[in-house]
PDB file of C-alpha atoms in Angstrom:
ATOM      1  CA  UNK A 194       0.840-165.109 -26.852  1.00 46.00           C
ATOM      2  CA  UNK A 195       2.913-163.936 -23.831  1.00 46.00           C
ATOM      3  CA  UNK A 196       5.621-165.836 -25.089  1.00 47.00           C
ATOM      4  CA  UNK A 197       5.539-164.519 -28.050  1.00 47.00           C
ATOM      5  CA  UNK A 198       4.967-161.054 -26.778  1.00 49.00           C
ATOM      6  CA  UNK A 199       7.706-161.476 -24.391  1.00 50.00           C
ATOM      7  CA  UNK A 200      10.415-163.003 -26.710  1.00 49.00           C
ATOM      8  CA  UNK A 201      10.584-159.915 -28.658  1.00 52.00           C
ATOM      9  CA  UNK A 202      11.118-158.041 -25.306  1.00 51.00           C
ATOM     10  CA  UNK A 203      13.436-159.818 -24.327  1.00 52.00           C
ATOM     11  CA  UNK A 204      15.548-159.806 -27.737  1.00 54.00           C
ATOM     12  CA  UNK A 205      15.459-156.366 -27.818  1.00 60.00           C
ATOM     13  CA  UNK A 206      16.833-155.616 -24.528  1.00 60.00           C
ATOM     14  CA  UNK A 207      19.481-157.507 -25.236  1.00 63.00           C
ATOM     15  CA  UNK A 208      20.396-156.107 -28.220  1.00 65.00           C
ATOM     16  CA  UNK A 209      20.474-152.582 -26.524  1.00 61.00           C
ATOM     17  CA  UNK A 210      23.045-153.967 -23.917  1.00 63.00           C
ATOM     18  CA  UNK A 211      25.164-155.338 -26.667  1.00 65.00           C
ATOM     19  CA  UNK A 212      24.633-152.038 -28.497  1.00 61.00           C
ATOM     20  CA  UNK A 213      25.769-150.194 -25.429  1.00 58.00           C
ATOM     21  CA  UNK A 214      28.623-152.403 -24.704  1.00 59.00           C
ATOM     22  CA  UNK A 215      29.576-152.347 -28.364  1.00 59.00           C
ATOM     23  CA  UNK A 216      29.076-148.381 -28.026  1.00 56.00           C
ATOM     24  CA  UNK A 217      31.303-148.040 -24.807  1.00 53.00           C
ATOM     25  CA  UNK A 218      33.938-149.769 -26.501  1.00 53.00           C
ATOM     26  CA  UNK A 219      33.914-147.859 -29.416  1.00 55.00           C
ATOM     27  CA  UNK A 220      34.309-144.559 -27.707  1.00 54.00           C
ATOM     28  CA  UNK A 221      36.329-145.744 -25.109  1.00 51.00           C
ATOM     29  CA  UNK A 222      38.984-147.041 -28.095  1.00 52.00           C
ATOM     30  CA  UNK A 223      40.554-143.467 -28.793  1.00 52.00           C
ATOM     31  CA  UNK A 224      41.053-142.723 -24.991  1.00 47.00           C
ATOM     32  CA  UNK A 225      43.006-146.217 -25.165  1.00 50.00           C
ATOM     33  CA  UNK A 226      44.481-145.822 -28.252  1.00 52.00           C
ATOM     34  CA  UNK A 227      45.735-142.435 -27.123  1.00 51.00           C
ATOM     35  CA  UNK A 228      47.216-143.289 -23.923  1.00 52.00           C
ATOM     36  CA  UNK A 229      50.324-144.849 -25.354  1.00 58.00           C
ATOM     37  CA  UNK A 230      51.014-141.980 -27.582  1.00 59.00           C
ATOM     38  CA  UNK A 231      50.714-139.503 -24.450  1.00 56.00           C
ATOM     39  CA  UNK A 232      52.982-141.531 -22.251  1.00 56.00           C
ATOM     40  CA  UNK A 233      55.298-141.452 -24.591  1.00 54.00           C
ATOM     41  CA  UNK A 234      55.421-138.028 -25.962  1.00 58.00           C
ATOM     42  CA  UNK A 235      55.609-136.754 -21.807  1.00 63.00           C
ATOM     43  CA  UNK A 236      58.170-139.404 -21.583  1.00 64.00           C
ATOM     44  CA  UNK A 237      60.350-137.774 -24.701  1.00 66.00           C
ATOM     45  CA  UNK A 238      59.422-134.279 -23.303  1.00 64.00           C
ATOM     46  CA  UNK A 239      61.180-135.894 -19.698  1.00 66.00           C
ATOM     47  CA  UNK A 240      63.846-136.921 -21.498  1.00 66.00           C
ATOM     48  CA  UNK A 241      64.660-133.536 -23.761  1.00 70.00           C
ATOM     49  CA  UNK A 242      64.624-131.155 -20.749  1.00 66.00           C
ATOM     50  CA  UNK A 243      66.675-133.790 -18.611  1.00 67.00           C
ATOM     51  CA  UNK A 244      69.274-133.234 -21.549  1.00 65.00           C
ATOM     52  CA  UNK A 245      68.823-129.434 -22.035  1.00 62.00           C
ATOM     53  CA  UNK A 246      69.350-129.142 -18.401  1.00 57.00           C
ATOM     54  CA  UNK A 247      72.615-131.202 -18.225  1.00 56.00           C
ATOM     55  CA  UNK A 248      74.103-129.143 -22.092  1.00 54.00           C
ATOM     56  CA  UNK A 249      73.277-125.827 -20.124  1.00 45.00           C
ATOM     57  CA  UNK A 250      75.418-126.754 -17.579  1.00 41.00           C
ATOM     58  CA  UNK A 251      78.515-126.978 -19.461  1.00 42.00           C
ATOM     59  CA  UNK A 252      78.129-125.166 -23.081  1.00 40.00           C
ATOM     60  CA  UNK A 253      81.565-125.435 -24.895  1.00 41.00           C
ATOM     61  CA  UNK A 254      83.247-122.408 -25.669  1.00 40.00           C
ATOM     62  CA  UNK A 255      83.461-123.433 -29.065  1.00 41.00           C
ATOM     63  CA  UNK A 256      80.100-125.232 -30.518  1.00 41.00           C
ATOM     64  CA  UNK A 257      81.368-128.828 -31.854  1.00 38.00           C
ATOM     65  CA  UNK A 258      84.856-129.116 -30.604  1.00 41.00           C
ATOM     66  CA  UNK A 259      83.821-130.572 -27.488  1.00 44.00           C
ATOM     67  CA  UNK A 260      86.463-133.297 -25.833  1.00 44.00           C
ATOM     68  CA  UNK A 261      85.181-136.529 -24.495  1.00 45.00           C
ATOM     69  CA  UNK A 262      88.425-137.332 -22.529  1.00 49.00           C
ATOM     70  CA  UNK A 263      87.627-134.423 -20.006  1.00 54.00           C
ATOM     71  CA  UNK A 264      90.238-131.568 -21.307  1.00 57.00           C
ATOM     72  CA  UNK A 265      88.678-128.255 -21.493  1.00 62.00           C
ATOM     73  CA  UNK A 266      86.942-127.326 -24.741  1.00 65.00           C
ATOM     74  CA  UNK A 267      89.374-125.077 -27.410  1.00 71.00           C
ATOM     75  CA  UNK A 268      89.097-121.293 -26.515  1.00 74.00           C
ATOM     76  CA  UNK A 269      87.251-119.438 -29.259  1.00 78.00           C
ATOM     77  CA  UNK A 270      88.678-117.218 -31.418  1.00 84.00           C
ATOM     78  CA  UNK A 271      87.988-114.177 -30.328  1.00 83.00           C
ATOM     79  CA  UNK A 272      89.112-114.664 -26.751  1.00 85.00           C
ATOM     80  CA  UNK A 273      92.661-116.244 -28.531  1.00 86.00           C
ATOM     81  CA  UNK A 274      92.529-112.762 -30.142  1.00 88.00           C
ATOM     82  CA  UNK A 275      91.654-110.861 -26.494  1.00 87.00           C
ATOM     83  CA  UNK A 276      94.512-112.707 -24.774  1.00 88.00           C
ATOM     84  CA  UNK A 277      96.989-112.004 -27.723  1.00 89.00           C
ATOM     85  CA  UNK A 278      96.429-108.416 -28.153  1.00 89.00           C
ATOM     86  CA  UNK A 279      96.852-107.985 -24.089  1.00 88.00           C
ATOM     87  CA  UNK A 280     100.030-110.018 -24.224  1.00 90.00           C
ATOM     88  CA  UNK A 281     101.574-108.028 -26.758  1.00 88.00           C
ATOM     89  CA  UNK A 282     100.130-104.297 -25.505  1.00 88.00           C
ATOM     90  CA  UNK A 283     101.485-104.471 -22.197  1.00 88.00           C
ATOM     91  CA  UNK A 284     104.781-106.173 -23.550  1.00 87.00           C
ATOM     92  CA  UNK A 285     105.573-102.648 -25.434  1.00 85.00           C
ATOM     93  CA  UNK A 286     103.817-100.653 -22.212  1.00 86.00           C
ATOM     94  CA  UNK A 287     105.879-102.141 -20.057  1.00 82.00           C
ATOM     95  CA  UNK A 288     109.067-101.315 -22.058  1.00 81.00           C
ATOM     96  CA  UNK A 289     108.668 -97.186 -21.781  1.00 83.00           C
ATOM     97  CA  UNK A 290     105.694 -96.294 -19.641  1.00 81.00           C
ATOM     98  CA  UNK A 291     106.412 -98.263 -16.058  1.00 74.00           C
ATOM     99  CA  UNK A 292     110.352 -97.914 -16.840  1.00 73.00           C
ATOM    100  CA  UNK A 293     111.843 -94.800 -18.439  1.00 82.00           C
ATOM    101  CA  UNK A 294     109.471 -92.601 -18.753  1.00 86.00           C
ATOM    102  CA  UNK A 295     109.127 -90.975 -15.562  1.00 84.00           C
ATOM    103  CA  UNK A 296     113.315 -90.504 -16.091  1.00 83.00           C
ATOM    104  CA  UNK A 297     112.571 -89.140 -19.514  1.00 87.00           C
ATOM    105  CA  UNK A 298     110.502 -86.301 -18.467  1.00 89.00           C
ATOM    106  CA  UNK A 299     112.988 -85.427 -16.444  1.00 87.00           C
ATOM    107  CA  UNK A 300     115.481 -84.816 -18.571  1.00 86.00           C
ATOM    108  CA  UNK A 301     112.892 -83.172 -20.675  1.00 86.00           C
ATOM    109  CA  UNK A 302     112.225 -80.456 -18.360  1.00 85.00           C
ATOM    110  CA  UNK A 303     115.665 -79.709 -17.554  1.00 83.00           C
ATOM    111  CA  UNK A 304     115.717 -81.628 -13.975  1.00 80.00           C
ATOM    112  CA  UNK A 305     111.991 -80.580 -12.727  1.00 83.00           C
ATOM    113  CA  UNK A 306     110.503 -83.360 -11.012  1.00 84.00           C
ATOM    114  CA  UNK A 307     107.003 -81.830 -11.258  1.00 86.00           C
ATOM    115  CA  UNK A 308     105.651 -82.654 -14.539  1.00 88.00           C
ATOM    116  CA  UNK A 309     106.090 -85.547 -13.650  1.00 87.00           C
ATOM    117  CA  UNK A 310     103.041 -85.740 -11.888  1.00 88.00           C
ATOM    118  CA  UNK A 311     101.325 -83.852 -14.058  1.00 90.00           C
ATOM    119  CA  UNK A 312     102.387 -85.475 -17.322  1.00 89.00           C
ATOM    120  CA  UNK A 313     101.575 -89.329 -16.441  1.00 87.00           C
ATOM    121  CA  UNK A 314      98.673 -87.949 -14.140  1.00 90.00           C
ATOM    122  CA  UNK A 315      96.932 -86.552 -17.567  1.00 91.00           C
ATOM    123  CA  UNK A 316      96.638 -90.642 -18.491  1.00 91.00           C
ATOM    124  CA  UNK A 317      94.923 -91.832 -15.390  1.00 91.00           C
ATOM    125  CA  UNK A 318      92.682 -89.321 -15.244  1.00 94.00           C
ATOM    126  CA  UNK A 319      91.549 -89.432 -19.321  1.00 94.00           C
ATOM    127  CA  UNK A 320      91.292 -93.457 -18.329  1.00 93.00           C
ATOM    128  CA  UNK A 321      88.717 -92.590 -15.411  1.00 93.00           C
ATOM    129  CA  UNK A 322      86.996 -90.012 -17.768  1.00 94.00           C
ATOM    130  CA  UNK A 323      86.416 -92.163 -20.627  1.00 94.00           C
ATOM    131  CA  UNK A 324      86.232 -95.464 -19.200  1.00 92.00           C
ATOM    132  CA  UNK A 325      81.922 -95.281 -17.747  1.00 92.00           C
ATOM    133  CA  UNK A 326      81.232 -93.710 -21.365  1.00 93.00           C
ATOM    134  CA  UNK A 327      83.288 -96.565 -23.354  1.00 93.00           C
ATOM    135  CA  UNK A 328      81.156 -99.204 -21.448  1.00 90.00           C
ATOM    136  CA  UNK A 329      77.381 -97.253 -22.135  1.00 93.00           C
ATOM    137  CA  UNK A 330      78.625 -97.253 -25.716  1.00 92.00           C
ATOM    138  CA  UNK A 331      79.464-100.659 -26.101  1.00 90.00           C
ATOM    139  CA  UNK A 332      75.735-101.545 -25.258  1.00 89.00           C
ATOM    140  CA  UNK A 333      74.602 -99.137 -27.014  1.00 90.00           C
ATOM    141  CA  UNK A 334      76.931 -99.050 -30.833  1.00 91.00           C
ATOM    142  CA  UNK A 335      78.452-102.523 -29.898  1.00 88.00           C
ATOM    143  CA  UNK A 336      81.458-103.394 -29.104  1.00 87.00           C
ATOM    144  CA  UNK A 337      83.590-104.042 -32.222  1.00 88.00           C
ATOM    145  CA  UNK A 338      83.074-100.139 -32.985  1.00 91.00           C
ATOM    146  CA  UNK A 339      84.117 -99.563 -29.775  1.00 93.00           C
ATOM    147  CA  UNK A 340      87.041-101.246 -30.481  1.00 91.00           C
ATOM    148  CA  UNK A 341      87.900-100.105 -33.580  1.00 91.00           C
ATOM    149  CA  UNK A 342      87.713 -96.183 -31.949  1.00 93.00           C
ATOM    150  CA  UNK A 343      90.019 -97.126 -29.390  1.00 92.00           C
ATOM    151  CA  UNK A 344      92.198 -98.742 -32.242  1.00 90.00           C
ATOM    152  CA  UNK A 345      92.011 -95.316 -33.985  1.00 93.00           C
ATOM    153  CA  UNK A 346      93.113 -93.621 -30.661  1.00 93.00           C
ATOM    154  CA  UNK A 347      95.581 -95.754 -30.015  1.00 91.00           C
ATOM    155  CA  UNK A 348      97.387 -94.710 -33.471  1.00 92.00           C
ATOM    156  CA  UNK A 349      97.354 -91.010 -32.673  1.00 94.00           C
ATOM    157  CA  UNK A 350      98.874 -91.465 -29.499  1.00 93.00           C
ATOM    158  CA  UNK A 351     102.022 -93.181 -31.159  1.00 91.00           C
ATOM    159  CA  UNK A 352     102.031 -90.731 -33.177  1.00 92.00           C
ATOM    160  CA  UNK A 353     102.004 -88.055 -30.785  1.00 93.00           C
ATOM    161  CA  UNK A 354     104.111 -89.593 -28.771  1.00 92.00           C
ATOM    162  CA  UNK A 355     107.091 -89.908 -31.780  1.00 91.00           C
ATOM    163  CA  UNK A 356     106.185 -86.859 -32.350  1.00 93.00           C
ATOM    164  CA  UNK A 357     106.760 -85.369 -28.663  1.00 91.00           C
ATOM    165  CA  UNK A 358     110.230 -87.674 -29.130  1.00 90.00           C
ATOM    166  CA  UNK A 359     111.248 -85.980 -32.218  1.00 91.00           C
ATOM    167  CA  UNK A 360     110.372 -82.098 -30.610  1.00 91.00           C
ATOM    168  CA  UNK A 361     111.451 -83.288 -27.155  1.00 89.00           C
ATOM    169  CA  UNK A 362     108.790 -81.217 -25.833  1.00 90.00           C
ATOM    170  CA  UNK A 363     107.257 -81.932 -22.294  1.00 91.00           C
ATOM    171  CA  UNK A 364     103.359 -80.901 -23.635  1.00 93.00           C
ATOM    172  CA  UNK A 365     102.824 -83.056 -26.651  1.00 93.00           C
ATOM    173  CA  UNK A 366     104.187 -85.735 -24.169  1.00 92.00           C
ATOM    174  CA  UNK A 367     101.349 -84.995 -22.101  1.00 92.00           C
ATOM    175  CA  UNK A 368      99.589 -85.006 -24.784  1.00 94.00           C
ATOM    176  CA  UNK A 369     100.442 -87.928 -26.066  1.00 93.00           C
ATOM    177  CA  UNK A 370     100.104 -89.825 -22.507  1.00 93.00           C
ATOM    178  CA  UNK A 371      96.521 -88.220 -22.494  1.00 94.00           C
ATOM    179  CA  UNK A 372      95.728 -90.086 -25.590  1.00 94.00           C
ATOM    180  CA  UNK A 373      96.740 -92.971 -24.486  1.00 93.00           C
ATOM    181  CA  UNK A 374      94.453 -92.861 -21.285  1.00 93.00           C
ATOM    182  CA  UNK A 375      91.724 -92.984 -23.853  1.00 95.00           C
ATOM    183  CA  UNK A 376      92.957 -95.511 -25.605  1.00 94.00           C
ATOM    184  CA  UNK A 377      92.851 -97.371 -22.039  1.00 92.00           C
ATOM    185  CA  UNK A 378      89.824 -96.395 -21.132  1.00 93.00           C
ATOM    186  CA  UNK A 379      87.941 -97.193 -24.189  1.00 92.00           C
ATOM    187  CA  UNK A 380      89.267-100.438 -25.231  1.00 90.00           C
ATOM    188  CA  UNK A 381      89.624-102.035 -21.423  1.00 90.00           C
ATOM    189  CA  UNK A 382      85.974-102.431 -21.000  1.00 89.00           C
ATOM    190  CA  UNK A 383      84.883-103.564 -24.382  1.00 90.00           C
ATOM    191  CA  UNK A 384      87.487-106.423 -24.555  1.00 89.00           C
ATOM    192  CA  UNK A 385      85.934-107.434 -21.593  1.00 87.00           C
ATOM    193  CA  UNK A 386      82.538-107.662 -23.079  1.00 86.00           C
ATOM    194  CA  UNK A 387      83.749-109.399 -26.054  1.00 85.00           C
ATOM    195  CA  UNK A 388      85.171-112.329 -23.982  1.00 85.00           C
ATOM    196  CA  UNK A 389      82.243-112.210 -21.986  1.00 84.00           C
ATOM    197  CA  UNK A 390      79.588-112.736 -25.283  1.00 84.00           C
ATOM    198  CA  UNK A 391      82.023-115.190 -26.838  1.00 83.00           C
ATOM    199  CA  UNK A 392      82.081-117.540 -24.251  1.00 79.00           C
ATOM    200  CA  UNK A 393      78.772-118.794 -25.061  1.00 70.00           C
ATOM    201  CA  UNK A 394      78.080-119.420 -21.052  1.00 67.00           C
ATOM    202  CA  UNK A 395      81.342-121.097 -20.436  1.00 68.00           C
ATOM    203  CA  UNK A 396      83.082-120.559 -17.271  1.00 77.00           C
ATOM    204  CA  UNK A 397      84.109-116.936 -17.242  1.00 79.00           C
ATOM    205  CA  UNK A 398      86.536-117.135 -14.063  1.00 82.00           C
ATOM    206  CA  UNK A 399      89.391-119.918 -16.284  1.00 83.00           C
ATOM    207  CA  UNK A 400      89.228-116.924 -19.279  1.00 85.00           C
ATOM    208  CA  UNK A 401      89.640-113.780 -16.690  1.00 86.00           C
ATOM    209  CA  UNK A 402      92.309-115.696 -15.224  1.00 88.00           C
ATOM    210  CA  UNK A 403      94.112-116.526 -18.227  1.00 87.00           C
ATOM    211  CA  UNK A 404      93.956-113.056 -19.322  1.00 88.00           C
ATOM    212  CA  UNK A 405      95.669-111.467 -16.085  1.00 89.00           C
ATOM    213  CA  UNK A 406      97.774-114.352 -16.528  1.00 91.00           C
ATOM    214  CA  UNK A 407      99.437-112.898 -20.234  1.00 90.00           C
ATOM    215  CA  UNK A 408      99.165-109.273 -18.681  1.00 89.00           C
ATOM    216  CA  UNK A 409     101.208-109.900 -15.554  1.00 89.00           C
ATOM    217  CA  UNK A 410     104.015-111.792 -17.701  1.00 91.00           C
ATOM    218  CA  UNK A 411     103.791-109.518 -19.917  1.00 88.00           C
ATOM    219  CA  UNK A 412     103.942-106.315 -17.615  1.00 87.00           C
ATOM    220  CA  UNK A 413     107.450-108.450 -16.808  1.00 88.00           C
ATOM    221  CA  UNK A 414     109.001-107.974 -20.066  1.00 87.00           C
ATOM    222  CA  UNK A 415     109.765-104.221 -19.960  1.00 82.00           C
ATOM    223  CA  UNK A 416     111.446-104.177 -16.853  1.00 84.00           C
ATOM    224  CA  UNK A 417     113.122-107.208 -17.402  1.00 87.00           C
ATOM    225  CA  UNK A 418     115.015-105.418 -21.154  1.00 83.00           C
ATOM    226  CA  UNK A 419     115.492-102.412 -19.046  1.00 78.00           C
ATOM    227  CA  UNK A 420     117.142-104.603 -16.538  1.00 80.00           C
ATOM    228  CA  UNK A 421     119.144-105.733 -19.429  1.00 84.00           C
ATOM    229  CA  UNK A 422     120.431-102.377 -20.422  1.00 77.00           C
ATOM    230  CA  UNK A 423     121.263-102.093 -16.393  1.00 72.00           C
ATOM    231  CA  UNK A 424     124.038-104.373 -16.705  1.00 78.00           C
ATOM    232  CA  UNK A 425     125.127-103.336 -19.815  1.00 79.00           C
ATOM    233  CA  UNK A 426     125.223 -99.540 -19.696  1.00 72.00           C
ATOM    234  CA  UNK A 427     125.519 -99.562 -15.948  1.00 64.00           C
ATOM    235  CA  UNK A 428     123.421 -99.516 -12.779  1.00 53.00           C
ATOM    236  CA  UNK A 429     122.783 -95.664 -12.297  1.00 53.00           C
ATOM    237  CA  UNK A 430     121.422 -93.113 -14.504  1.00 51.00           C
ATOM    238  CA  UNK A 431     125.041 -91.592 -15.051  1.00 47.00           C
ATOM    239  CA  UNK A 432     126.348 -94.632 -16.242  1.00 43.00           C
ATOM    240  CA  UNK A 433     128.417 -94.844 -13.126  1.00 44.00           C
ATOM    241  CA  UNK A 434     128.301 -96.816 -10.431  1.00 46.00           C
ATOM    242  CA  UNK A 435     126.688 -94.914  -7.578  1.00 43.00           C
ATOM    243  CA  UNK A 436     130.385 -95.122  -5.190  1.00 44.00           C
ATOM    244  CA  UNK A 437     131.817 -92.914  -8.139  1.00 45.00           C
ATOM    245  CA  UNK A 438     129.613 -90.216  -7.544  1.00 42.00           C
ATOM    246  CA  UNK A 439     129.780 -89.290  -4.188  1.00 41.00           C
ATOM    247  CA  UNK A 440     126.557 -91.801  -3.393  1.00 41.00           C
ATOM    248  CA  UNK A 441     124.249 -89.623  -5.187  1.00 40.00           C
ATOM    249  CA  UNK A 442     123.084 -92.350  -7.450  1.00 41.00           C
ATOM    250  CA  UNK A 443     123.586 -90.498 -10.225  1.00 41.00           C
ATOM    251  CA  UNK A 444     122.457 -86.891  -9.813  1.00 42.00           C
ATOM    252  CA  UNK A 445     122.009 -86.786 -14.209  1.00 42.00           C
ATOM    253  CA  UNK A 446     125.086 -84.724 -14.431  1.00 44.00           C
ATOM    254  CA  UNK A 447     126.823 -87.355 -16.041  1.00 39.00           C
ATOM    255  CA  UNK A 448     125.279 -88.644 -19.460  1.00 42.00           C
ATOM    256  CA  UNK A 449     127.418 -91.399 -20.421  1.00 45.00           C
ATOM    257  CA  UNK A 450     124.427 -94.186 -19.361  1.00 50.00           C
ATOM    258  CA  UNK A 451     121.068 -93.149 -19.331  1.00 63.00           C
ATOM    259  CA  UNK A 452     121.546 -90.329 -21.006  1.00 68.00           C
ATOM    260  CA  UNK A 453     118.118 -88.267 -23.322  1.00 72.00           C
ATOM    261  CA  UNK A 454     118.620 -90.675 -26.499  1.00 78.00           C
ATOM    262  CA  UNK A 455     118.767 -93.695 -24.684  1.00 75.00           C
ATOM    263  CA  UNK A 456     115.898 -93.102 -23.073  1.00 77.00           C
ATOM    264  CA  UNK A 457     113.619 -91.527 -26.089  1.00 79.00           C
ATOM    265  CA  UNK A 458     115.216 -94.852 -27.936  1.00 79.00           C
ATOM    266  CA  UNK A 459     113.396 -97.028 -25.935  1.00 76.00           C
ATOM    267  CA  UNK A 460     110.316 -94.654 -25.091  1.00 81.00           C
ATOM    268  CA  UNK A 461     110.134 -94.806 -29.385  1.00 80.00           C
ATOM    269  CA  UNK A 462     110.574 -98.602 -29.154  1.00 77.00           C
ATOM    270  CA  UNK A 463     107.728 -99.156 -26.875  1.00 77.00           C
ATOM    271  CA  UNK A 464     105.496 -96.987 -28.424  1.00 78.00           C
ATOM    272  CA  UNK A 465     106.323 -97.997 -31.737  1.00 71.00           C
ATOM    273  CA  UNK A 466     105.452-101.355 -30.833  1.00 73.00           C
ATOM    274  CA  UNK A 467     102.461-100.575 -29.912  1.00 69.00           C
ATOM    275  CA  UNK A 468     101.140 -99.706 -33.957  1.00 65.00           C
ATOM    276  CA  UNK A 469     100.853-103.524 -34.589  1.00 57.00           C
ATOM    277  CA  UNK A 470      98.436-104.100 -32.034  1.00 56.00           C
ATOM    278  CA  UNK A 471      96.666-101.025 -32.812  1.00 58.00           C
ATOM    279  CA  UNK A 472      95.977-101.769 -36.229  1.00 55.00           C
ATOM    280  CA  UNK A 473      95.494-105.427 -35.268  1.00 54.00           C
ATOM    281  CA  UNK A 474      92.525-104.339 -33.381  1.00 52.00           C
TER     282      UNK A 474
END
């Protein structure tokens, strides 16, 4: 009888540590059967921010025309644009505003050197008034319609200044110059921003620099035409050389060389080539 009392015992216990065992591994199975999943999703996770990390570091300029052979990426279009349009502006600046203009007004007023001052002064100081509100309104209306009111700007001051040509009067010059402060002022800052957002986190300093790049050369050209006429029409405002005036340099009493029309010719030139980048933008 104890064996047979004790048989079942011991049967049973048995089966309740095989149970258990059998239990433990069935439980423990997901944990296990888990584990490679998680090590390799925290591996993949390693492996996506190790790549997001080395993109961020150099973004292309233009998404998809990326080089392998280690030449910078294609500038996008709208900095191609920027550069352009400041190539070409200060090209037809530089042929009437840094040149002839200050000899213009001049002649303008008769021989008075002081509107001068007053005349290209009114351009500087519409450029500091308008150039802190330009750059709130980019943020604020964006900045292709800040662009596109300095574009609108920009064609009223040719206009004015053919205009000021054509009545050779000293005040719509001013005028005119005034307008084209603006014109500075406004679009200056928001072509800045533009080539800023469309270089999609590229290197800023190669873009800035290829920028003042086109504007310096093309600051050159002006001077460089009106060192053309120089040679041609002679090297003093008289048309004379300076030892056949008494070393005056050419007082303006003699008008055979730089004489009112030459002068509004190439202050209409300049400003007349300014309307294709004006409407361009």
């Amino acid at each position: 009888p104890s064996e047979s009392s004790g048989f079942p015992g011991r049967r049973s216990g048995e089966e309740e540590r095989r149970s258990g065992r059998r239990s433990g591994r069935e439980m423990g199975s997901p944990l296990m059967a888990a584990a490679p999943e998680a090590l390799v999703l925290e591996r993949s996770g390693r492996q996506e921010r190790r790549a997001r990390a080395e993109s961020s570091s150099s973004i292309p300029l233009d998404r998809g025309a990326g080089s392998s052979s280690g030449a910078p990426p294609p500038l996008h279009r709208n900095i191609r644009f920027s550069i352009a349009f400041t190539f070409l502006l200060y090209a037809a600046r530089g042929l009437w505003q840094s040149t002839v203009l200050a000899l213009y007004i001049v002649q303008l007023s008769g021989g008075a050197k002081a509107p001068i001052g007053f005349v290209q002064g009114a351009q500087g100081i519409a450029t500091l008034a308008v150039a802190g509100p330009a750059g709130w309104a980019c943020d604020r209306f964006g900045r292709a319609r800040v662009l596109q009111a300095a574009g609108v700007c920009g064609l009223l001051a040719v206009g004015c200044t053919l205009l000021a040509v054509w009545l050779e009067s000293v005040l719509t010059l001013g005028v005119a110059l005034g307008l084209w402060g603006i014109f500075s002022g406004a679009h200056t800052p928001a072509l800045g921003a533009l080539i800023a957002d469309s270089a999609a986190g590229g290197p800023l300093a190669r873009l800035y620099v290829l920028r003042q790049i086109a504007l310096q050369l093309a600051t050159a050209i002006g001077p460089a035409v009106v060192l053309c006429v120089f040679v041609v029409r002679g090297n003093s405002p008289g048309g004379s050389d300076p030892g056949q005036t008494g070393g005056s340099g050419g007082s303006g009493e003699a008008t055979d060389g730089w004489d009112e029309t030459l002068c509004a010719a190439l202050v209409v030139a300049g400003a007349g080539a300014q309307i294709q980048e004006n409407t361009s933008g």
